[in-house]
mmCIF file of C-alpha atoms in Angstrom:
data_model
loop_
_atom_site.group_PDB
_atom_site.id
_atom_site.type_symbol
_atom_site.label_atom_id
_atom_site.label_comp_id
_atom_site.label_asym_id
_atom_site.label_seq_id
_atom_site.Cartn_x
_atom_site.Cartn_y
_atom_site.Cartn_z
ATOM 1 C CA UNK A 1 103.424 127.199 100.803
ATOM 2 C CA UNK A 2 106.804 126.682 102.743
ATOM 3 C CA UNK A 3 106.646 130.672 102.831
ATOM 4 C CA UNK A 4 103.485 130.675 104.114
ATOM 5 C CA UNK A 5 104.051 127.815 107.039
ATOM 6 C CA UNK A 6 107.335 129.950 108.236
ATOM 7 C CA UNK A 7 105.523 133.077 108.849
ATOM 8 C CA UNK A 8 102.531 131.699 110.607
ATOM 9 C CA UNK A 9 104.733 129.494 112.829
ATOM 10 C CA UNK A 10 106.694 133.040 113.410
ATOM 11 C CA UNK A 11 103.793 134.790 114.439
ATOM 12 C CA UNK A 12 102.576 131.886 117.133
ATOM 13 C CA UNK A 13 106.087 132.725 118.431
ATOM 14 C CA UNK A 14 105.163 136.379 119.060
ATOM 15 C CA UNK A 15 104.826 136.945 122.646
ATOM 16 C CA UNK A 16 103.416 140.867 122.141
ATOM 17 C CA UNK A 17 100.918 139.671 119.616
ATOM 18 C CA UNK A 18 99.929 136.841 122.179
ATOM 19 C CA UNK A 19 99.194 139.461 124.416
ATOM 20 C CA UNK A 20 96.683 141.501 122.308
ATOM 21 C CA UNK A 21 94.886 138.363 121.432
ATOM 22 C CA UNK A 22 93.846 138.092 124.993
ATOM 23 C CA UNK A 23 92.122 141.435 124.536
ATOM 24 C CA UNK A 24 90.179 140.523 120.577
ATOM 25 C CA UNK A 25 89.007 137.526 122.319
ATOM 26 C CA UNK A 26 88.208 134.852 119.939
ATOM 27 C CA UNK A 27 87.854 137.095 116.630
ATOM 28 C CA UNK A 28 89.558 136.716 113.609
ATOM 29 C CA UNK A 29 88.180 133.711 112.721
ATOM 30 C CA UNK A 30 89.543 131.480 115.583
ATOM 31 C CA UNK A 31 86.094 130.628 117.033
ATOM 32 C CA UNK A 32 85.856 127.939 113.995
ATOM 33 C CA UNK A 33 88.893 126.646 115.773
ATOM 34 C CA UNK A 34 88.699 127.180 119.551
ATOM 35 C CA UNK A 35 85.696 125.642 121.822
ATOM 36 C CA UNK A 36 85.378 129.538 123.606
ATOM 37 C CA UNK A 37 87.406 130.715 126.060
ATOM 38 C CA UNK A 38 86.010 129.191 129.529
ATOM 39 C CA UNK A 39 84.366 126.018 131.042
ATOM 40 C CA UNK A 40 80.573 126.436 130.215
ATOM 41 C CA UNK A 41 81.148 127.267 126.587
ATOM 42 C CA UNK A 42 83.572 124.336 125.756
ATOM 43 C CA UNK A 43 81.534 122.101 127.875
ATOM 44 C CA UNK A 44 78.865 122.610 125.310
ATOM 45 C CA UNK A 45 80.517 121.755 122.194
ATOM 46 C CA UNK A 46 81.727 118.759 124.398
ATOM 47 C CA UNK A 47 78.411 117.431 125.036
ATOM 48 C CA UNK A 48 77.231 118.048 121.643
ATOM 49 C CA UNK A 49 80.073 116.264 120.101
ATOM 50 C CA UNK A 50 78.990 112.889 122.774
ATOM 51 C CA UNK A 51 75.692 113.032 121.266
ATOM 52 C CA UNK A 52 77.089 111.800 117.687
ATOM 53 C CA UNK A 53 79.223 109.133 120.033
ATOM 54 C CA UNK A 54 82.513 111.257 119.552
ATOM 55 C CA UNK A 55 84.836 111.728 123.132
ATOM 56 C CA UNK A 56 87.025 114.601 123.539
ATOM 57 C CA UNK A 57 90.376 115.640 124.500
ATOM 58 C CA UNK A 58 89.900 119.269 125.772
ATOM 59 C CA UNK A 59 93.380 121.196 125.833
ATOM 60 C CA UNK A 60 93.381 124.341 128.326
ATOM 61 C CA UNK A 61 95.207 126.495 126.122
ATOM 62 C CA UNK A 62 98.322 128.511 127.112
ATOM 63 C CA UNK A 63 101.645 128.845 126.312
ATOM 64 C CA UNK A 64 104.605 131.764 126.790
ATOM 65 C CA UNK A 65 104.683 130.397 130.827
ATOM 66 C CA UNK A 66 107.603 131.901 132.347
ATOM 67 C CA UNK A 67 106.773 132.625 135.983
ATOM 68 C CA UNK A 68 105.838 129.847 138.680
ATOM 69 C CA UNK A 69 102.927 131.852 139.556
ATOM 70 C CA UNK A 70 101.183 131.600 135.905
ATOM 71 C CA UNK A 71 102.312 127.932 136.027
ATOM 72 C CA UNK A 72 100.342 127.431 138.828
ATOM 73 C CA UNK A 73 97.469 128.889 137.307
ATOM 74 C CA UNK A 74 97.772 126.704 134.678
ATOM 75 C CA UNK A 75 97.546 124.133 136.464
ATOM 76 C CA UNK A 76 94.755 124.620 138.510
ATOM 77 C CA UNK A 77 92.936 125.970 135.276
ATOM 78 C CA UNK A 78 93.526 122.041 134.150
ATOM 79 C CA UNK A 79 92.697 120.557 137.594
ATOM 80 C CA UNK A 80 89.268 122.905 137.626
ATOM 81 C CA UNK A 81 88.566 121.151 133.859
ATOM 82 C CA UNK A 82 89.210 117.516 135.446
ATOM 83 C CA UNK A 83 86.615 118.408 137.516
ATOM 84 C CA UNK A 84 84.309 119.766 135.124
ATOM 85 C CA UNK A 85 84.745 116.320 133.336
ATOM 86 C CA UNK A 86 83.754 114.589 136.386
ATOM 87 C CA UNK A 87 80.604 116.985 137.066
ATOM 88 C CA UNK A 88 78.981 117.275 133.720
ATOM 89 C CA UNK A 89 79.723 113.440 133.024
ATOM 90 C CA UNK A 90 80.993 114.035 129.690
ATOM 91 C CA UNK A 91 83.244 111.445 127.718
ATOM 92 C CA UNK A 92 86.572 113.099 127.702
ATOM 93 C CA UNK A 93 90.440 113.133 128.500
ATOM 94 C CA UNK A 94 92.741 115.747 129.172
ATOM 95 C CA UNK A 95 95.503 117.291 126.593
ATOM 96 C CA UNK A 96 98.373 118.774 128.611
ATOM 97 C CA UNK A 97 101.338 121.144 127.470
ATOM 98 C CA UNK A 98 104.132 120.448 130.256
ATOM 99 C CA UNK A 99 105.401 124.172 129.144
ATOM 100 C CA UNK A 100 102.415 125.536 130.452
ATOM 101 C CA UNK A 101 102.625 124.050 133.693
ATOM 102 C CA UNK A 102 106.476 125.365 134.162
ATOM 103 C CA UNK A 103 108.958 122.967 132.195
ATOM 104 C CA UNK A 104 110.649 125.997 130.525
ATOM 105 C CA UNK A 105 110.857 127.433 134.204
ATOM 106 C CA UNK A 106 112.240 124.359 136.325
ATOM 107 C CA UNK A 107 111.934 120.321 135.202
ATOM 108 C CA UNK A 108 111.051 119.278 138.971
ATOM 109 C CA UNK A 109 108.426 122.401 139.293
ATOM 110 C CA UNK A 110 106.607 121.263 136.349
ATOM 111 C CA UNK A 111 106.677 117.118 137.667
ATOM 112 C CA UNK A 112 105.052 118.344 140.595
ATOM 113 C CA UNK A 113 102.606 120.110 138.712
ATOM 114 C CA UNK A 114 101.201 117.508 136.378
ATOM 115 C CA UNK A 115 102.076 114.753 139.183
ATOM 116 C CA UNK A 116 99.202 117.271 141.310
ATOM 117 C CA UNK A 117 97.167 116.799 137.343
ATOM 118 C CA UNK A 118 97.861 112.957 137.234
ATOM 119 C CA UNK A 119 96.348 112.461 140.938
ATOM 120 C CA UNK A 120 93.408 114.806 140.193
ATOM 121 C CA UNK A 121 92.300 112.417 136.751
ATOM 122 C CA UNK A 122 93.102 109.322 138.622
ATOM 123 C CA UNK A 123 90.667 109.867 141.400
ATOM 124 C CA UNK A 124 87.562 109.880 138.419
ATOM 125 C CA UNK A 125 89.611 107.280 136.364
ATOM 126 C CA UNK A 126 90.106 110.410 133.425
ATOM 127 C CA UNK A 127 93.685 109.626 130.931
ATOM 128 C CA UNK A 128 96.002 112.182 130.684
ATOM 129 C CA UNK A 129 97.484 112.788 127.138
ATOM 130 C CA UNK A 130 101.098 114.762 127.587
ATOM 131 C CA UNK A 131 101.311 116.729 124.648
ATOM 132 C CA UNK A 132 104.699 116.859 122.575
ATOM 133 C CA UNK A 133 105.739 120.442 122.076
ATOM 134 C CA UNK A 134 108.909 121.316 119.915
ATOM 135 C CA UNK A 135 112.072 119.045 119.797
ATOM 136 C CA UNK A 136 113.856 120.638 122.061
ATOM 137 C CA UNK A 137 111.278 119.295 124.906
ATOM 138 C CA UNK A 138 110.865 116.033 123.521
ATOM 139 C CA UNK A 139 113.422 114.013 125.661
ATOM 140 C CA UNK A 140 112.524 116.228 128.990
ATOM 141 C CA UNK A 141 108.651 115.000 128.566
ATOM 142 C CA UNK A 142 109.546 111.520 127.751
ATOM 143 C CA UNK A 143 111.497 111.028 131.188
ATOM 144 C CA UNK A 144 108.352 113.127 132.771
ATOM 145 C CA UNK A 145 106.152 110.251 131.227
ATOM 146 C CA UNK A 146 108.245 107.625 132.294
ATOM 147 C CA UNK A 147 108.931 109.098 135.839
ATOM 148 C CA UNK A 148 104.628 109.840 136.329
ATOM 149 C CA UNK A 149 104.199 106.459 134.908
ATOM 150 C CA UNK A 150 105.459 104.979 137.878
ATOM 151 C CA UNK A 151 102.804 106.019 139.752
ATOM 152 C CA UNK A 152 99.792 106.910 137.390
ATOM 153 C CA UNK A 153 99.069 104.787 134.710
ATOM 154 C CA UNK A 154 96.598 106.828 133.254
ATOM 155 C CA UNK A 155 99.086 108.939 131.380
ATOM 156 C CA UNK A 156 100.375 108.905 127.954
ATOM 157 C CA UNK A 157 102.115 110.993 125.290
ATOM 158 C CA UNK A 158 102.725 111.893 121.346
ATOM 159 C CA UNK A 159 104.536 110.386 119.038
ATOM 160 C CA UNK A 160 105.503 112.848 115.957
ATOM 161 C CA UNK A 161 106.247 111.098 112.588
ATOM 162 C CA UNK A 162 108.060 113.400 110.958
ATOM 163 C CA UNK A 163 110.996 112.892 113.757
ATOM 164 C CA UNK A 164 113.826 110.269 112.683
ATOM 165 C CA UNK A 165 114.065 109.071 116.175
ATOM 166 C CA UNK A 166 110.308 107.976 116.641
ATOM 167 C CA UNK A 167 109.846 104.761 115.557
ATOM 168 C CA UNK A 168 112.659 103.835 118.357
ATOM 169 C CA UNK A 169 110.781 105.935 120.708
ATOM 170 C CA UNK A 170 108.063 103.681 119.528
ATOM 171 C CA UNK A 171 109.373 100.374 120.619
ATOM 172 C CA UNK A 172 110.268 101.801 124.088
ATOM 173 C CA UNK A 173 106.834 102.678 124.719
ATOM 174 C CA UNK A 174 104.947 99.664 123.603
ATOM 175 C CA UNK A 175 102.790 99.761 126.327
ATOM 176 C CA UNK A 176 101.915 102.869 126.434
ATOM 177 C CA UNK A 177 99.098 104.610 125.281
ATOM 178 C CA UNK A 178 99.885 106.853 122.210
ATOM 179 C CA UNK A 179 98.357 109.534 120.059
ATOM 180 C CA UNK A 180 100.273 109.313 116.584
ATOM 181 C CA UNK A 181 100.742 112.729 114.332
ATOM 182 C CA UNK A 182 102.289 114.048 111.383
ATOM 183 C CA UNK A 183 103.976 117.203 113.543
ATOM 184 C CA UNK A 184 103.318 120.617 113.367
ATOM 185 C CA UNK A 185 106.444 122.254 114.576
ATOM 186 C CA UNK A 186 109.310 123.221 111.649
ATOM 187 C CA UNK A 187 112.510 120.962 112.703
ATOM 188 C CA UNK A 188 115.647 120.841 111.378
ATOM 189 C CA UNK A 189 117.417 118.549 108.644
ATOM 190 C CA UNK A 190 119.134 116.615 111.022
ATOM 191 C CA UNK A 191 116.424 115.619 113.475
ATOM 192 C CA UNK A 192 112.978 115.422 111.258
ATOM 193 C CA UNK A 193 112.055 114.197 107.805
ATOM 194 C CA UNK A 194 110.965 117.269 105.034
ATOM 195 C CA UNK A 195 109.059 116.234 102.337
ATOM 196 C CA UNK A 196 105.207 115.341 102.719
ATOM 197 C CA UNK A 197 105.400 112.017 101.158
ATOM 198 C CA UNK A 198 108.616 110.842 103.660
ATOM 199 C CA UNK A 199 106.510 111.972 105.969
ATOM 200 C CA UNK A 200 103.210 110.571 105.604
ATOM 201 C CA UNK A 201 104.985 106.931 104.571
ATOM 202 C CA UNK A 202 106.684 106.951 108.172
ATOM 203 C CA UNK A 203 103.605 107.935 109.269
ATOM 204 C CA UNK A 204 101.621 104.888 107.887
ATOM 205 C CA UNK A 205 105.013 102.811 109.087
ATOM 206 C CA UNK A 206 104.187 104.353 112.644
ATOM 207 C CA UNK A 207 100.886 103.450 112.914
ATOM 208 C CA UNK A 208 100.605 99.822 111.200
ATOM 209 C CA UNK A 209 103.703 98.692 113.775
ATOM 210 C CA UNK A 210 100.905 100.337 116.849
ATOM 211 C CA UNK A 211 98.348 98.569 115.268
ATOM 212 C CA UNK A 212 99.743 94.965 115.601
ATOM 213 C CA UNK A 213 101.063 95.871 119.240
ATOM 214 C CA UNK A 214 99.106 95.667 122.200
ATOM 215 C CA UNK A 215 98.666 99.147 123.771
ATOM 216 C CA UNK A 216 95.525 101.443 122.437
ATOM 217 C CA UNK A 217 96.557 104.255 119.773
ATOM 218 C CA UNK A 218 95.283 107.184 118.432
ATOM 219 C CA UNK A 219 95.700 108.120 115.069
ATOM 220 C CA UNK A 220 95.036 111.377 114.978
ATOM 221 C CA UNK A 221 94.962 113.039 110.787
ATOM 222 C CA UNK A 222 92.913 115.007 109.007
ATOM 223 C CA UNK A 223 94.267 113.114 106.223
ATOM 224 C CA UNK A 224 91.096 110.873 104.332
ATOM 225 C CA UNK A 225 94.308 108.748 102.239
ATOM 226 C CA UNK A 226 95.553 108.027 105.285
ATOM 227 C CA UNK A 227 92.687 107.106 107.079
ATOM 228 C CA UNK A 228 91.160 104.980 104.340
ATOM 229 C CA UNK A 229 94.977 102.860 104.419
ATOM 230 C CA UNK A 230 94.284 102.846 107.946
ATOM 231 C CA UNK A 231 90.670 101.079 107.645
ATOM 232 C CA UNK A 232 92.228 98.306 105.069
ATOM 233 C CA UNK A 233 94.839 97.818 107.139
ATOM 234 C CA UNK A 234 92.624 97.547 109.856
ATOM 235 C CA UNK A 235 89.805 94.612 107.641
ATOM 236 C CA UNK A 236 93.103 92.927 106.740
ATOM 237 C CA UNK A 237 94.540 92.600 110.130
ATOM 238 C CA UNK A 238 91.036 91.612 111.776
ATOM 239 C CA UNK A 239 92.536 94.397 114.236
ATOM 240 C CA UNK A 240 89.415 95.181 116.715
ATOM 241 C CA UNK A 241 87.980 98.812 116.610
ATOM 242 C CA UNK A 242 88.406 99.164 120.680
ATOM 243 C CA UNK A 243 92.286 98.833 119.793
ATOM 244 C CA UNK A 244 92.525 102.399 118.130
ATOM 245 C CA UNK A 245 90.500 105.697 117.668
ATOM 246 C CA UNK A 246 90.887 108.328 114.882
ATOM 247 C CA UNK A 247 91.442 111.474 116.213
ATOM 248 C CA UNK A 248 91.123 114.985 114.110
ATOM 249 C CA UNK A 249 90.904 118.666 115.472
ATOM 250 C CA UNK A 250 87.800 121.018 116.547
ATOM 251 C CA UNK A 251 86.007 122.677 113.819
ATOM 252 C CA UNK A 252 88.133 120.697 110.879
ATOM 253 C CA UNK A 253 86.188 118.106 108.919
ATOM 254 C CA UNK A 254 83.302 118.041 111.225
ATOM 255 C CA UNK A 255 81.752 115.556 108.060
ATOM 256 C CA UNK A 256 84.082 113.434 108.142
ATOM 257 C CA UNK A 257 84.123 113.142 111.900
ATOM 258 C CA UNK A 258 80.468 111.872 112.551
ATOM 259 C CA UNK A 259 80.799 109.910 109.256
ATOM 260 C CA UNK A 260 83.895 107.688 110.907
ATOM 261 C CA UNK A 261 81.650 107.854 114.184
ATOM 262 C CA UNK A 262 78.544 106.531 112.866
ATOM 263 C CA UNK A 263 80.563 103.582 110.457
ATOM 264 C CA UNK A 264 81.839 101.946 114.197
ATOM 265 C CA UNK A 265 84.651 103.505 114.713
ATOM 266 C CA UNK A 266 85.973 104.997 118.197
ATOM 267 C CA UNK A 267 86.573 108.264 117.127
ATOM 268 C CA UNK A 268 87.988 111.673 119.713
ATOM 269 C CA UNK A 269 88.082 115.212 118.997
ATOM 270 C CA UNK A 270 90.704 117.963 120.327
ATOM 271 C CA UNK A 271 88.538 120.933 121.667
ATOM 272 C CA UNK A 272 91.016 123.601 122.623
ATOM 273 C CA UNK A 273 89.646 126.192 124.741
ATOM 274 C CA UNK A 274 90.433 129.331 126.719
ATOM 275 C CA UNK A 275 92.262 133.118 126.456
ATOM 276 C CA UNK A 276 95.361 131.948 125.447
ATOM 277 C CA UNK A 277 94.469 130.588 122.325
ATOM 278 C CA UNK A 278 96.459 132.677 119.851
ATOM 279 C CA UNK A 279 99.607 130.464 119.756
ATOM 280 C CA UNK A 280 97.364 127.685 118.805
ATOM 281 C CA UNK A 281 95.527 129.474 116.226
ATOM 282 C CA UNK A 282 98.688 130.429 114.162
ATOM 283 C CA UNK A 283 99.971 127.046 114.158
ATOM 284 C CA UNK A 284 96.706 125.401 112.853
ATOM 285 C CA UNK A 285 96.877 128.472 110.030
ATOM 286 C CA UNK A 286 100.585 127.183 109.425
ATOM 287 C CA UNK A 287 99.281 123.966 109.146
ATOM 288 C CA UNK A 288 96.980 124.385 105.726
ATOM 289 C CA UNK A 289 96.361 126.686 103.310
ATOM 290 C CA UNK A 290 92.723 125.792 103.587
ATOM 291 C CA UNK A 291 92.339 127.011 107.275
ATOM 292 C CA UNK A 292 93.381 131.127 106.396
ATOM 293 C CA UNK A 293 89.844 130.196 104.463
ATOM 294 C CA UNK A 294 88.040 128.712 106.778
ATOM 295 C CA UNK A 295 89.750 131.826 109.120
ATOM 296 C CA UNK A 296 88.548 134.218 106.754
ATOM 297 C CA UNK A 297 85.442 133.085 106.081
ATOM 298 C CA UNK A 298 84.316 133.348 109.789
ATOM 299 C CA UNK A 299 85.520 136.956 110.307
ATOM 300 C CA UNK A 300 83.491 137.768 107.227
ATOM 301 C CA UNK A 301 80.280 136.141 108.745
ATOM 302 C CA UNK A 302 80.211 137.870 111.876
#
């Protein structure tokens, strides 16, 4: 399994291979995964999805940004989706990568990107989820948060659980509005927990100390042990369902998704969509064993 996780993450590194995927489109199996590859055809599985009273946080995929002018792209790619939002009237949120907008390029570039972003959402009152990307970007997007926060409320960020530092990252943002996760990246020893189970206890830790705060969480797992701690908890506490939504990914326990929507519970799905979706694709196959099947299974039905 370990084996497995390496290579995958390896190959959403590969920058040639990321390339060519532009040109496949969405084949080998990644359509299960990805909401298509422009506007229209992610706007559909967006309205579907707020027909069974599920919202959305739609992520304009790209990654591998190295050049201001594909930065700016990006961003008006993500601008032209706020907009979308706006004119189809759909129930959804924006997912944002602050690599794709030009972090890796220049810090203040990149805050005057997503500070364009933050205006655009605020104008139709639309939140702004920063995405949390590897470790070594954590602390640059936490000082973007709090620096955009000054000005636009309507932003928040990630919290990762299988990072040592995040339960004091945590407590500093106790106000802010926060989608909790597992973490998908492989870390080091010294800065991240290893083993599932240390993992998915912090994890639990993470989201009961959210739960008795005051600022709205998301909990987003695919997990159904952790979700079913998370309802108990939740009975127990007499915590009120517009505190916290479960969150899970496009095309993964699509069941289980309308089932937590129809039982009461605020519930948002991340559609991905666009050409660049290859980096995202590995990492999801990195993720599980289950999704090379899922992956496989599409290619073979097409």
């Amino acid at each position: 399994m370990g084996v497995t996780r390496d290579f995958f993450i390896a190959m959403s590194k590969n920058q040639l291979l990321n390339s060519g995927a532009k040109k496949w489109g969405l084949k080998l199996g990644a359509s299960k995964m990805v909401a298509g590859t422009d506007i229209d055809s992610m706007m559909k599985s967006v309205k579907e999805l707020n027909s069974m009273k599920i919202s959305a946080t739609i992520d304009n995929l790209g990654e591998f940004v190295y050049s201001r002018e594909e930065a700016t792209a990006a961003k008006e790619d993500i601008i032209n989706t706020i907009e979308a939002i706006q004119e189809h009237g759909v129930d959804a949120h924006m997912s944002i990568k602050l690599t794709q907008i030009g972090l890796d390029i220049d810090y203040d570039f990149s805050l005057e990107n997503i500070r364009e972003i933050a205006a655009a959402a605020e104008k139709y009152d639309i939140f702004i989820n920063l995405d949390m990307e590897d470790y070594a970007h954590l602390q640059q997007t936490l000082d973007i948060l709090t620096a955009l926060r000054k000005d636009y409320p309507n932003v928040g960020t990630v919290i990762q659980a299988y990072l040592y530092r995040s339960e004091k990252d945590l407590e500093r943002l106790d106000d802010v509005r926060l989608r909790l996760v597992k973490g998908a990246y492989k870390e080091i020893p010294d800065v991240s927990l290893q083993s599932k189970q240390d993992i998915d206890e912090n994890f639990l830790k993470l989201i009961k100390i959210r739960l008795l705060g005051k600022a709205f969480t998301s909990i987003a797992t695919h997990d159904h042990n952790i979700i079913n701690e998370v309802k108990k908890f939740v009975e127990e506490n007499n915590i009120p369902h517009d505190r916290f939504e479960f969150q899970m990914l496009y095309g993964f326990r699509t069941e289980m998704q309308k089932e937590l929507a129809a039982e009461g519970y605020a519930f948002t799905t991340y559609v991905p969509y666009g050409k660049d979706w290859y980096a995202y694709f590995m990492r999801r196959l990195a993720e599980r064993p289950q999704n090379i099947n899922l992956a496989l299974r599409s290619m073979v039905s097409k």
